[in-house]
Amino acid sequence: MSSKQIQAVRGMNDVLPDEVHRWECFEDTVRAWLHGYGYRGIRMPILERTELFVRSIGEVTDIVEKEMYTFVDQLNQESLALRPEGTASCVRAAIEHNLLYGGAQRLWYWGPMFRHERPQKGRYRQFYQVGVEALGFAGPDIDAEQVVMCARLWRELGLDGIRLELNSLGSSDARARYRARLVKFLEQHHGALDEDSKRRLHANPLRVLDSKHPQMQELIREAPRMSDDLDEASLRHFEALQASLHTAGVTHEINPRLVRGLDYYNGTVFEWVTDRLGAQGTVCAGGRYDGLVEQIGGKPTPACGFAMGVERLLALMQHGGGLPAPRAPDVYLVHQGELADRFAERVAENLRDARVAVLLHCGGGSFKSQMKKADASGARFAIIVGDDEAAAGDVSLKPLRELAEQMRVSVAEAADIIRNGVTDDA
Ligand code: HAM
C-alpha cells in the first residue's frame, strides 16, 4: 500500500526548473540595474524577533495583527517571526553593524517573505521581494532616483502598462492633524463603517482609507483629504519630487487615498500598479520612513525605499511574452562500450574545463535511444563516443540544430567549434 502523498503548505510555491531559468534571467537584470545605481547587497536572516515587526510595521496593521507567522522558541521562550517584509530587518542590521557611521547607505536585498494572507493569484504566503533601501538621505532627490530607477527597470524588463501612483503623508505633526480631522469625520458616519473600520477608527484611522470593503468606498471618497493638512516642508519636498519626475519623463497620478499598509511611512509614498494582473495589481511599492531608524534604536536618520513582488513581475513578463526560453546544455554526450564509458567521463570534464556545458548521458542504453535523449535535451550538439573514438582519443561531433555533417575531431577542436562555431586551426 502506498503512503499518502505529502503536499506543499498552502500559499507556498515550488519554482520548477523551467521557471527557475526565468527567475535567474530576472535576477541578472535586477543585479545589473542595482549596480548601475550604486546600491550594495545586504542579506538578513529570515527569522527575527517578533518585537521588531510590531515596533516598525505597527501593532494595529493587517500584517502584524493577522498575517505574521509567529511562534515561541521552545528553548528560550522568545517570540520569533518569519519576516513579513525586509525594511525592518534591513534597518535593524544597519544599526546593529554601525553601517550608518560610514555615511549614507544605498542597500538592496532579495528573498522570501511570509504573510498568512488568503492565497489567490498573485498573493502567496511565501513570496519573493527585491527590496531597495536608501538610509541617511533627506532630500527629494533620492525619492526621485528611486522612482526613476523603477521606471528604468520596467523598460529593461520589457514591461509597459505599469502606472505610478504617488501621495505624501506629510510630517508626523501633519499626520496627527489629519488623523484628528479624519476621526471626527468617521465618527460622524459611524453607522456606515464596516466592522474592521470600526475597530481601526481610534487605533489606526488612516488604515480605514485603505479598506477594500465595497460598503466603504463612497464614504472613503467623501473623507477629508490628506493634502489639505500637509505641512509646508512636506509640500515643498513633494513638489520637488514631482518636478524631477517631470524632467525625467516619468508620468504619475496623485492618489490622495494612498496610505500604505505599514505604519512606518511619512512624506512620499508610491505604488506601481498594473491592470493586467487582476486584483493583485501592485507590483512595487514604497516611500519615505524618516522615523524608523530611531524607532528601532538608531540615531535619527531619514530614509526612503521600496520593494517589488517578484512573482507578480514575472507573471506580468509572461503576460507580455517577454520571457527567455529555457536554457539548454551545449552538448549531450552519448557513449557506449566499456572503454568509451571511461573515456566519455574524461571528455566531459575536459570540455567543462573549456567552459562548455555538458550533459553526460547516464544509465546506458543503445546509441539510438541516447540520440533521442540528446535531441530532446535541446543541446546544440551531440558528442558521440564509441570504443573506436576512445581508442583513437578523439570524438564524433554532430550538430543537432542545423543540417551539417557529423565530424571526427579532437576534444580541443570540439570545444572550439562548440564555443566559436569554428576550430582555431580552420
Ligand atoms: P508592501 O507593499 O507590503 O511593502 O510589499 C511590497 C510588494 O511586495 C507589493 O507591492 C507586492 O508586489 C509584493 N507583495 C506583498 N505581499 C505579497 C503577497 N502576499 N504575495 C505576493 N506578493 C506580495 C513592503 O513590504 C515594504 N517593506 C516596501 C518598502 C521598502 N518600503 C520602504 N522600503
Coordinates of C-alpha atoms and ligand atoms in Angstrom, one line a residue:
M1 CA 0.0 0.0 0.0
S2 CA 1.4 3.4 -1.0
S3 CA 1.8 6.1 1.6
K4 CA -0.3 9.3 1.4
Q5 CA 1.4 12.0 -0.7
I6 CA 2.7 15.0 1.2
Q7 CA 2.0 18.3 -0.4
A8 CA 3.4 21.8 0.0
V9 CA 1.9 24.2 2.5
R10 CA -0.9 26.2 1.0
G11 CA 0.2 29.5 -0.5
M12 CA 3.9 28.4 -0.6
N13 CA 5.0 27.6 -4.1
D14 CA 7.6 25.4 -5.7
V15 CA 9.5 27.1 -8.5
L16 CA 10.2 24.4 -11.1
P17 CA 13.3 24.1 -13.3
D18 CA 11.8 25.8 -16.4
E19 CA 10.7 28.7 -14.3
V20 CA 14.0 28.9 -12.4
H21 CA 15.7 29.9 -15.6
R22 CA 13.3 32.8 -15.9
W23 CA 13.9 33.8 -12.3
E24 CA 17.6 33.8 -13.0
C25 CA 17.3 36.0 -16.0
F26 CA 15.2 38.4 -14.0
E27 CA 17.8 38.3 -11.2
D28 CA 20.6 39.0 -13.6
T29 CA 18.8 42.1 -15.0
V30 CA 17.9 43.3 -11.5
R31 CA 21.5 42.9 -10.2
A32 CA 23.0 44.8 -13.1
W33 CA 20.3 47.5 -12.7
L34 CA 21.0 47.9 -9.0
H35 CA 24.8 48.0 -9.6
G36 CA 24.1 50.8 -12.2
Y37 CA 22.7 53.0 -9.3
G38 CA 25.4 52.2 -6.8
Y39 CA 23.2 50.0 -4.5
R40 CA 25.0 47.3 -2.5
G41 CA 23.6 44.0 -1.4
I42 CA 22.8 43.0 2.2
R43 CA 21.4 39.7 3.4
M44 CA 19.4 39.4 6.6
P45 CA 18.0 36.3 8.3
I46 CA 14.5 35.1 7.6
L47 CA 13.7 34.9 11.3
E48 CA 13.6 38.0 13.5
R49 CA 12.3 38.8 17.0
T50 CA 8.6 39.5 16.7
E51 CA 9.1 42.8 18.5
L52 CA 11.0 44.2 15.5
F53 CA 7.9 44.0 13.3
V54 CA 5.5 45.1 16.0
R55 CA 7.5 48.2 16.6
S56 CA 8.1 49.1 12.9
I57 CA 5.2 47.9 10.8
G58 CA 2.8 48.8 13.7
E59 CA 0.7 46.8 16.1
V60 CA -2.7 47.7 14.5
T61 CA -1.9 46.6 10.9
D62 CA -3.2 43.6 9.0
I63 CA 0.4 42.3 8.7
V64 CA 1.1 42.3 12.5
E65 CA -2.5 41.6 13.7
K66 CA -3.3 38.7 11.3
E67 CA -0.6 37.8 8.9
M68 CA 2.6 37.1 10.7
Y69 CA 3.9 33.6 11.2
T70 CA 4.9 33.9 14.9
F71 CA 6.0 31.3 17.3
V72 CA 7.6 30.9 20.7
D73 CA 11.1 29.4 20.5
Q74 CA 10.8 26.5 22.9
L75 CA 14.4 26.8 24.1
N76 CA 14.3 30.3 25.5
Q77 CA 10.6 31.3 25.3
E78 CA 11.4 34.1 22.9
S79 CA 8.8 35.2 20.4
L80 CA 10.1 34.9 16.8
A81 CA 8.5 35.7 13.5
L82 CA 9.2 34.7 9.8
R83 CA 9.8 38.1 8.3
P84 CA 6.8 39.6 6.5
E85 CA 8.9 42.2 4.8
G86 CA 12.6 43.3 4.6
T87 CA 12.7 47.0 5.6
A88 CA 12.6 46.5 9.3
S89 CA 15.3 43.8 9.2
C90 CA 17.5 45.9 6.9
V91 CA 17.3 48.9 9.2
R92 CA 18.0 46.6 12.2
A93 CA 21.1 45.2 10.5
A94 CA 22.3 48.6 9.5
I95 CA 22.0 49.8 13.1
E96 CA 23.5 46.7 14.7
H97 CA 26.6 46.8 12.5
N98 CA 27.0 50.5 12.6
L99 CA 26.8 50.8 8.8
L100 CA 25.5 54.3 9.1
Y101 CA 28.7 55.5 10.8
G102 CA 30.2 55.2 7.3
G103 CA 27.7 57.7 6.0
A104 CA 24.6 57.3 4.0
Q105 CA 23.9 53.8 2.6
R106 CA 22.2 52.5 -0.6
L107 CA 21.3 48.9 0.1
W108 CA 19.3 46.1 -1.5
Y109 CA 18.2 42.6 -0.6
W110 CA 16.2 39.8 -2.2
G111 CA 14.5 36.8 -0.7
P112 CA 11.4 35.2 0.6
M113 CA 8.9 37.0 2.8
F114 CA 6.0 35.4 4.7
R115 CA 2.4 36.6 5.2
H116 CA -0.5 34.5 6.3
E117 CA -2.9 36.0 3.7
R118 CA -5.7 34.3 1.9
P119 CA -3.9 32.9 -1.1
Q120 CA -5.1 33.8 -4.6
K121 CA -3.4 34.5 -8.0
G122 CA -0.5 36.9 -7.2
R123 CA -1.0 36.7 -3.5
Y124 CA 1.0 34.0 -1.7
R125 CA 2.0 33.1 1.9
Q126 CA 5.6 32.8 0.8
F127 CA 6.6 35.3 -1.8
Y128 CA 9.8 37.0 -3.0
Q129 CA 10.7 40.6 -2.8
V130 CA 13.5 42.7 -4.2
G131 CA 13.9 45.5 -1.7
V132 CA 15.8 48.7 -2.1
E133 CA 16.6 51.0 0.9
A134 CA 18.5 54.3 1.0
L135 CA 19.4 55.2 4.6
G136 CA 20.6 58.7 5.5
F137 CA 19.1 60.7 2.7
A138 CA 16.7 63.5 3.5
G139 CA 16.0 65.3 0.2
P140 CA 13.5 64.6 -2.6
D141 CA 16.4 63.8 -4.9
I142 CA 16.6 60.2 -3.5
D143 CA 12.9 59.8 -3.8
A144 CA 13.2 60.8 -7.4
E145 CA 16.1 58.5 -8.0
Q146 CA 14.2 55.5 -6.7
V147 CA 11.1 56.2 -8.8
V148 CA 13.1 56.9 -11.9
M149 CA 15.1 53.7 -11.3
C150 CA 11.9 51.7 -11.2
A151 CA 10.8 53.2 -14.5
R152 CA 14.1 52.1 -16.0
L153 CA 13.7 48.6 -14.7
W154 CA 10.3 48.2 -16.3
R155 CA 11.9 49.3 -19.6
E156 CA 14.8 46.9 -19.2
L157 CA 12.4 44.0 -18.4
G158 CA 10.2 45.0 -21.5
L159 CA 7.2 45.8 -19.3
D160 CA 4.7 48.5 -20.1
G161 CA 1.3 49.4 -18.7
I162 CA 2.6 50.0 -15.1
R163 CA 1.3 53.3 -13.8
L164 CA 2.7 55.2 -10.9
E165 CA 0.5 56.4 -8.0
L166 CA 2.0 59.0 -5.6
N167 CA 0.9 60.6 -2.4
S168 CA 2.5 62.4 0.5
L169 CA 1.6 61.6 4.1
G170 CA 3.3 64.7 5.4
S171 CA 5.3 65.1 8.6
S172 CA 4.2 63.3 11.8
D173 CA 2.6 66.6 13.0
A174 CA 0.7 67.0 9.8
R175 CA -0.4 63.4 10.1
A176 CA -1.6 63.9 13.6
R177 CA -3.7 66.9 12.5
Y178 CA -5.2 65.0 9.6
R179 CA -5.8 62.0 11.8
A180 CA -7.9 64.1 14.2
R181 CA -9.9 65.5 11.3
L182 CA -10.4 62.0 9.8
V183 CA -11.5 60.5 13.1
K184 CA -14.1 63.3 13.5
F185 CA -15.5 62.6 10.1
L186 CA -15.6 58.8 10.6
E187 CA -17.3 59.2 14.0
Q188 CA -20.0 61.3 12.3
H189 CA -20.5 58.3 9.9
H190 CA -20.1 55.6 12.4
G191 CA -23.2 53.7 11.2
A192 CA -21.7 53.3 7.7
L193 CA -18.4 51.7 8.9
D194 CA -17.8 48.0 8.4
E195 CA -16.5 46.0 11.4
D196 CA -12.8 46.3 10.6
S197 CA -13.1 50.1 10.2
K198 CA -14.9 50.4 13.5
R199 CA -12.1 48.7 15.2
R200 CA -9.5 50.9 13.4
L201 CA -11.3 54.1 14.0
H202 CA -9.3 55.0 17.0
A203 CA -6.3 52.6 16.8
N204 CA -5.3 53.3 13.2
P205 CA -7.8 55.5 11.4
L206 CA -5.6 56.1 8.3
R207 CA -5.9 52.4 7.5
V208 CA -9.7 52.9 7.1
L209 CA -8.8 54.8 3.8
D210 CA -7.2 51.6 2.6
S211 CA -10.3 49.5 3.2
K212 CA -11.3 47.4 0.2
H213 CA -14.8 46.8 1.6
P214 CA -17.3 47.8 -1.1
Q215 CA -19.6 49.4 1.5
M216 CA -16.8 51.8 2.5
Q217 CA -15.9 53.1 -0.9
E218 CA -18.3 56.0 -1.1
L219 CA -17.5 57.1 2.4
I220 CA -13.8 57.0 1.6
R221 CA -14.3 59.2 -1.4
E222 CA -16.0 61.8 0.7
A223 CA -13.5 61.7 3.5
P224 CA -11.3 64.7 4.2
R225 CA -8.1 64.9 2.1
M226 CA -4.7 64.5 3.5
S227 CA -3.3 67.1 1.1
D228 CA -5.2 69.8 2.9
D229 CA -3.2 69.2 6.1
L230 CA 0.2 68.9 4.5
D231 CA 2.9 70.9 6.3
E232 CA 5.0 73.4 4.3
A233 CA 8.2 71.3 4.2
S234 CA 6.4 68.1 3.0
L235 CA 4.6 70.1 0.4
R236 CA 7.9 71.6 -1.0
H237 CA 9.5 68.1 -0.8
F238 CA 6.6 66.6 -2.7
E239 CA 6.6 69.4 -5.4
A240 CA 10.4 69.0 -5.9
L241 CA 9.9 65.2 -6.4
Q242 CA 7.2 65.8 -9.0
A243 CA 9.3 68.4 -10.8
S244 CA 12.2 65.8 -11.0
L245 CA 9.8 63.2 -12.3
H246 CA 8.5 65.6 -14.9
T247 CA 12.1 66.3 -16.1
A248 CA 12.8 62.6 -16.2
G249 CA 9.7 62.0 -18.3
V250 CA 8.1 59.7 -15.7
T251 CA 4.3 60.3 -15.6
H252 CA 2.3 59.8 -12.4
E253 CA -1.1 60.2 -10.8
I254 CA -1.6 61.7 -7.4
N255 CA -3.8 59.3 -5.3
P256 CA -4.8 61.1 -2.1
R257 CA -6.1 57.8 -0.6
L258 CA -2.8 56.0 -0.9
V259 CA -1.8 55.3 2.7
R260 CA 0.2 52.0 2.5
G261 CA -0.4 49.1 4.9
L262 CA 2.6 49.6 7.1
D263 CA 2.9 52.3 9.8
Y264 CA 6.5 53.5 9.3
Y265 CA 5.9 55.8 6.4
N266 CA 5.8 59.5 6.3
G267 CA 6.1 62.0 3.4
T268 CA 6.3 60.4 0.0
V269 CA 4.6 57.1 -0.6
F270 CA 4.2 55.4 -4.0
E271 CA 2.9 52.3 -5.7
W272 CA 3.4 51.0 -9.2
V273 CA 0.2 49.3 -10.4
T274 CA -0.9 47.3 -13.4
D275 CA -4.4 46.4 -14.5
R276 CA -3.2 43.2 -16.2
L277 CA -2.9 41.0 -13.1
G278 CA -6.4 41.2 -11.7
A279 CA -6.9 42.1 -8.1
Q280 CA -3.2 41.9 -7.1
G281 CA -2.0 44.6 -9.4
T282 CA 0.6 46.4 -7.2
V283 CA 4.0 45.2 -8.4
C284 CA 6.1 47.6 -6.4
A285 CA 5.6 49.9 -3.5
G286 CA 7.4 52.1 -1.0
G287 CA 8.2 55.5 0.3
R288 CA 9.9 57.5 3.0
Y289 CA 10.3 56.3 6.5
D290 CA 12.2 59.1 8.3
G291 CA 11.3 57.9 11.8
L292 CA 12.0 54.2 11.5
V293 CA 15.8 54.1 12.3
E294 CA 15.2 56.0 15.5
Q295 CA 12.2 53.8 16.4
I296 CA 14.4 50.7 16.1
G297 CA 17.0 52.2 18.4
G298 CA 19.4 54.1 16.0
K299 CA 20.1 57.8 15.6
P300 CA 17.5 59.8 13.8
T301 CA 18.2 59.0 10.1
P302 CA 15.9 59.9 7.1
A303 CA 15.3 57.1 4.7
C304 CA 13.4 56.0 1.6
G305 CA 12.9 52.7 -0.1
F306 CA 10.6 50.3 -1.9
A307 CA 10.1 46.6 -2.6
M308 CA 8.7 44.7 -5.6
G309 CA 6.9 41.5 -5.8
V310 CA 8.9 39.1 -7.9
E311 CA 6.1 36.6 -8.7
R312 CA 3.9 39.5 -9.8
L313 CA 6.6 41.0 -12.1
L314 CA 7.3 37.6 -13.6
A315 CA 3.6 37.0 -14.2
L316 CA 3.5 40.3 -15.9
M317 CA 6.5 39.4 -18.1
Q318 CA 4.8 36.2 -19.0
H319 CA 1.7 38.2 -19.9
G320 CA 3.7 40.3 -22.3
G321 CA 5.6 37.3 -23.8
G322 CA 8.9 38.9 -22.7
L323 CA 10.4 35.8 -21.1
P324 CA 13.5 33.9 -22.3
A325 CA 13.4 30.3 -23.5
P326 CA 14.7 27.8 -21.0
R327 CA 18.5 27.3 -21.2
A328 CA 19.8 24.0 -22.7
P329 CA 23.2 22.4 -22.4
D330 CA 25.7 23.0 -25.2
V331 CA 26.4 19.3 -25.6
Y332 CA 24.7 16.0 -24.9
L333 CA 27.4 13.3 -24.6
V334 CA 26.4 9.9 -26.0
H335 CA 28.7 6.9 -25.2
Q336 CA 28.6 3.1 -25.4
G337 CA 31.2 0.4 -24.7
E338 CA 33.4 -0.2 -21.7
L339 CA 36.4 1.8 -22.9
A340 CA 34.1 4.5 -24.3
D341 CA 32.3 5.0 -21.0
R342 CA 35.5 5.8 -19.1
F343 CA 36.8 8.0 -21.9
A344 CA 33.5 9.9 -22.1
E345 CA 33.7 10.9 -18.4
R346 CA 37.1 12.4 -19.1
V347 CA 35.9 14.1 -22.3
A348 CA 33.1 15.7 -20.3
E349 CA 35.4 17.1 -17.7
N350 CA 37.8 18.4 -20.3
L351 CA 35.0 20.2 -22.1
R352 CA 33.8 21.7 -18.9
D353 CA 37.4 23.0 -18.3
A354 CA 36.9 24.8 -21.6
R355 CA 33.6 26.3 -20.3
V356 CA 31.3 24.1 -22.4
A357 CA 28.1 22.9 -20.6
V358 CA 27.9 19.1 -21.0
L359 CA 25.1 16.8 -20.2
L360 CA 26.8 13.4 -19.9
H361 CA 24.4 10.5 -20.7
C362 CA 23.9 8.3 -17.6
G363 CA 22.1 5.0 -17.4
G364 CA 23.3 3.2 -20.5
G365 CA 21.1 2.2 -23.5
S366 CA 21.6 1.9 -27.2
F367 CA 23.1 4.7 -29.3
K368 CA 19.7 5.2 -30.9
S369 CA 17.9 5.7 -27.6
Q370 CA 20.7 8.0 -26.3
M371 CA 20.5 10.1 -29.5
K372 CA 16.8 10.6 -28.9
K373 CA 17.5 12.0 -25.5
A374 CA 20.2 14.2 -27.0
D375 CA 17.6 15.7 -29.4
A376 CA 15.0 16.2 -26.6
S377 CA 17.6 17.9 -24.3
G378 CA 17.7 21.0 -26.6
A379 CA 21.5 20.8 -26.8
R380 CA 23.1 22.3 -29.9
F381 CA 25.5 19.3 -30.4
A382 CA 25.8 15.7 -29.6
I383 CA 29.2 14.2 -29.0
I384 CA 29.4 10.6 -29.7
V385 CA 32.0 8.3 -28.2
G386 CA 32.3 4.6 -29.1
D387 CA 35.2 2.3 -28.4
D388 CA 36.6 3.4 -31.7
E389 CA 36.8 7.0 -30.8
A390 CA 38.1 6.1 -27.3
A391 CA 40.9 4.0 -28.7
A392 CA 41.9 6.9 -31.0
G393 CA 41.4 9.6 -28.3
D394 CA 39.0 11.7 -30.3
V395 CA 35.2 12.2 -30.6
S396 CA 32.5 12.4 -33.2
L397 CA 30.7 15.8 -33.1
K398 CA 27.2 16.1 -34.5
P399 CA 25.3 19.4 -34.8
L400 CA 21.7 18.8 -33.8
R401 CA 20.1 22.1 -34.7
E402 CA 21.3 22.6 -38.3
L403 CA 21.9 20.5 -41.4
A404 CA 25.6 19.8 -41.1
E405 CA 27.8 16.7 -41.3
Q406 CA 29.0 14.8 -38.3
M407 CA 32.8 15.2 -38.0
R408 CA 35.6 13.4 -36.2
V409 CA 37.7 15.8 -34.2
S410 CA 39.9 16.1 -31.1
V411 CA 38.3 17.2 -27.9
A412 CA 40.1 20.6 -28.1
E413 CA 38.7 21.1 -31.6
A414 CA 35.2 20.1 -30.5
A415 CA 35.4 22.7 -27.7
D416 CA 36.4 25.4 -30.2
I417 CA 33.6 24.5 -32.6
I418 CA 31.0 24.5 -29.9
R419 CA 32.2 27.8 -28.4
N420 CA 33.1 29.7 -31.6
G421 CA 31.5 27.8 -34.4
V422 CA 34.9 27.1 -36.0
T423 CA 38.2 25.5 -34.9
D424 CA 41.2 27.6 -34.3
D425 CA 43.0 25.6 -37.0
A426 CA 40.3 26.3 -39.6
Ligands
HAM1 P1 4.5 46.0 0.7 O1 3.6 46.9 -0.1 O2 3.9 45.3 1.8 O3 5.7 46.9 1.1 O4 5.0 44.9 -0.3 C1 5.8 45.3 -1.5 C2 5.4 44.4 -2.6 O5 5.5 43.1 -2.3 C3 3.9 44.6 -3.1 O6 3.7 45.7 -3.9 C4 3.7 43.3 -3.8 O7 4.2 43.4 -5.1 C5 4.6 42.3 -3.1 N1 3.7 41.5 -2.1 C6 3.3 41.9 -0.9 N2 2.6 40.9 -0.3 C7 2.5 39.9 -1.2 C8 2.0 38.5 -1.3 N3 1.3 38.1 -0.2 N4 2.1 37.8 -2.4 C9 2.9 38.2 -3.4 N5 3.4 39.5 -3.4 C10 3.3 40.3 -2.4 C11 6.8 46.4 1.8 O8 6.9 45.2 2.1 C12 7.8 47.4 2.2 N6 8.8 46.8 3.0 C13 8.3 48.1 1.0 C14 9.3 49.2 1.4 C15 10.7 49.0 1.3 N7 9.1 50.4 1.8 C16 10.2 51.0 2.1 N8 11.2 50.2 1.8

